[in-house]
Amino acid sequence: MLKNNNLKGDDKALREQTDAFEALMLKFVLDTSLKLEDPLYPKQAGSEIYQSMYKDTLSKQLSGGFGYSELLFNFLKDVQSGKR
């Protein structure tokens, strides 16, 4: 998992944005796959907000390790350098 340790300036900002995009994609996957509803327990006030915050934090922590961010980063660097 490559993080922003050895990146400078614009590359670091680009990596942060590609990680944020990957986090958004992961959030959609988590929203679809983690249905945290239990028919045995009634819904608590604010439970949807708490679950949304949990999934958002989880997606941000997982971003940067699935490979989508790396692929997008490399593609955008190639486009920037004129290779594509």
Short mmCIF file of C-alpha atoms in Angstrom, two decimals:
data_model
loop_
_atom_site.label_atom_id
_atom_site.label_comp_id
_atom_site.label_asym_id
_atom_site.label_seq_id
_atom_site.Cartn_x
_atom_site.Cartn_y
_atom_site.Cartn_z
CA MET A 1 0.00 0.00 0.00
CA LEU A 2 1.64 3.16 -1.22
CA LYS A 3 0.78 6.29 0.65
CA ASN A 4 1.91 9.91 0.40
CA ASN A 5 5.28 9.32 2.08
CA ASN A 6 7.57 9.85 -0.90
CA LEU A 7 5.34 12.14 -2.99
CA LYS A 8 5.82 15.88 -3.29
CA GLY A 9 3.60 18.82 -4.18
CA ASP A 10 1.14 18.13 -6.96
CA ASP A 11 1.67 14.37 -6.82
CA LYS A 12 0.72 14.34 -3.16
CA ALA A 13 -2.44 16.36 -3.85
CA LEU A 14 -3.31 14.07 -6.78
CA ARG A 15 -2.83 10.98 -4.58
CA GLU A 16 -5.13 12.46 -1.93
CA GLN A 17 -7.81 13.07 -4.55
CA THR A 18 -7.51 9.59 -6.07
CA ASP A 19 -7.73 8.11 -2.56
CA ALA A 20 -10.84 10.22 -1.94
CA PHE A 21 -12.37 8.91 -5.17
CA GLU A 22 -11.60 5.33 -4.13
CA ALA A 23 -13.18 6.05 -0.73
CA LEU A 24 -16.34 7.24 -2.51
CA MET A 25 -16.49 4.04 -4.56
CA LEU A 26 -15.95 1.95 -1.42
CA LYS A 27 -18.72 3.88 0.36
CA PHE A 28 -21.17 2.87 -2.39
CA VAL A 29 -20.07 -0.76 -2.04
CA LEU A 30 -20.39 -0.65 1.75
CA ASP A 31 -23.83 0.98 1.55
CA THR A 32 -24.98 -1.83 -0.72
CA SER A 33 -23.38 -4.72 1.11
CA LEU A 34 -23.71 -3.73 4.77
CA LYS A 35 -27.38 -3.65 5.52
CA LEU A 36 -27.22 -3.20 9.27
CA GLU A 37 -30.90 -3.75 9.87
CA ASP A 38 -32.07 -6.29 12.41
CA PRO A 39 -35.78 -7.10 12.51
CA LEU A 40 -35.54 -8.16 16.15
CA TYR A 41 -34.57 -4.71 17.40
CA PRO A 42 -36.52 -1.52 16.72
CA LYS A 43 -34.79 1.34 14.98
CA GLN A 44 -33.10 3.71 17.36
CA ALA A 45 -33.25 7.45 16.86
CA GLY A 46 -30.21 8.48 14.86
CA SER A 47 -29.16 4.95 13.94
CA GLU A 48 -29.10 5.77 10.21
CA ILE A 49 -26.81 8.72 10.86
CA TYR A 50 -24.49 6.61 13.00
CA GLN A 51 -24.38 3.82 10.39
CA SER A 52 -23.66 6.32 7.62
CA MET A 53 -20.84 7.87 9.64
CA TYR A 54 -19.44 4.39 10.37
CA LYS A 55 -19.45 3.41 6.68
CA ASP A 56 -17.93 6.75 5.69
CA THR A 57 -15.07 6.36 8.17
CA LEU A 58 -14.54 2.74 7.16
CA SER A 59 -14.36 3.65 3.47
CA LYS A 60 -11.79 6.39 4.16
CA GLN A 61 -9.64 3.99 6.18
CA LEU A 62 -9.81 1.33 3.45
CA SER A 63 -9.08 3.70 0.57
CA GLY A 64 -5.66 3.52 -1.02
CA GLY A 65 -5.35 -0.22 -0.57
CA PHE A 66 -7.71 -1.66 -3.16
CA GLY A 67 -5.79 -0.56 -6.24
CA TYR A 68 -8.33 1.75 -7.85
CA SER A 69 -6.54 4.79 -6.48
CA GLU A 70 -3.19 3.52 -7.80
CA LEU A 71 -4.64 2.83 -11.26
CA LEU A 72 -6.28 6.23 -11.45
CA PHE A 73 -3.14 7.98 -10.16
CA ASN A 74 -0.93 6.27 -12.76
CA PHE A 75 -3.43 6.99 -15.55
CA LEU A 76 -3.63 10.67 -14.67
CA LYS A 77 0.16 10.93 -14.42
CA ASP A 78 0.45 9.39 -17.91
CA VAL A 79 -2.13 11.82 -19.27
CA GLN A 80 -0.30 14.71 -17.64
CA SER A 81 3.04 13.67 -19.12
CA GLY A 82 1.51 13.21 -22.58
CA LYS A 83 1.94 9.44 -22.83
CA ARG A 84 -1.79 8.95 -23.45
#
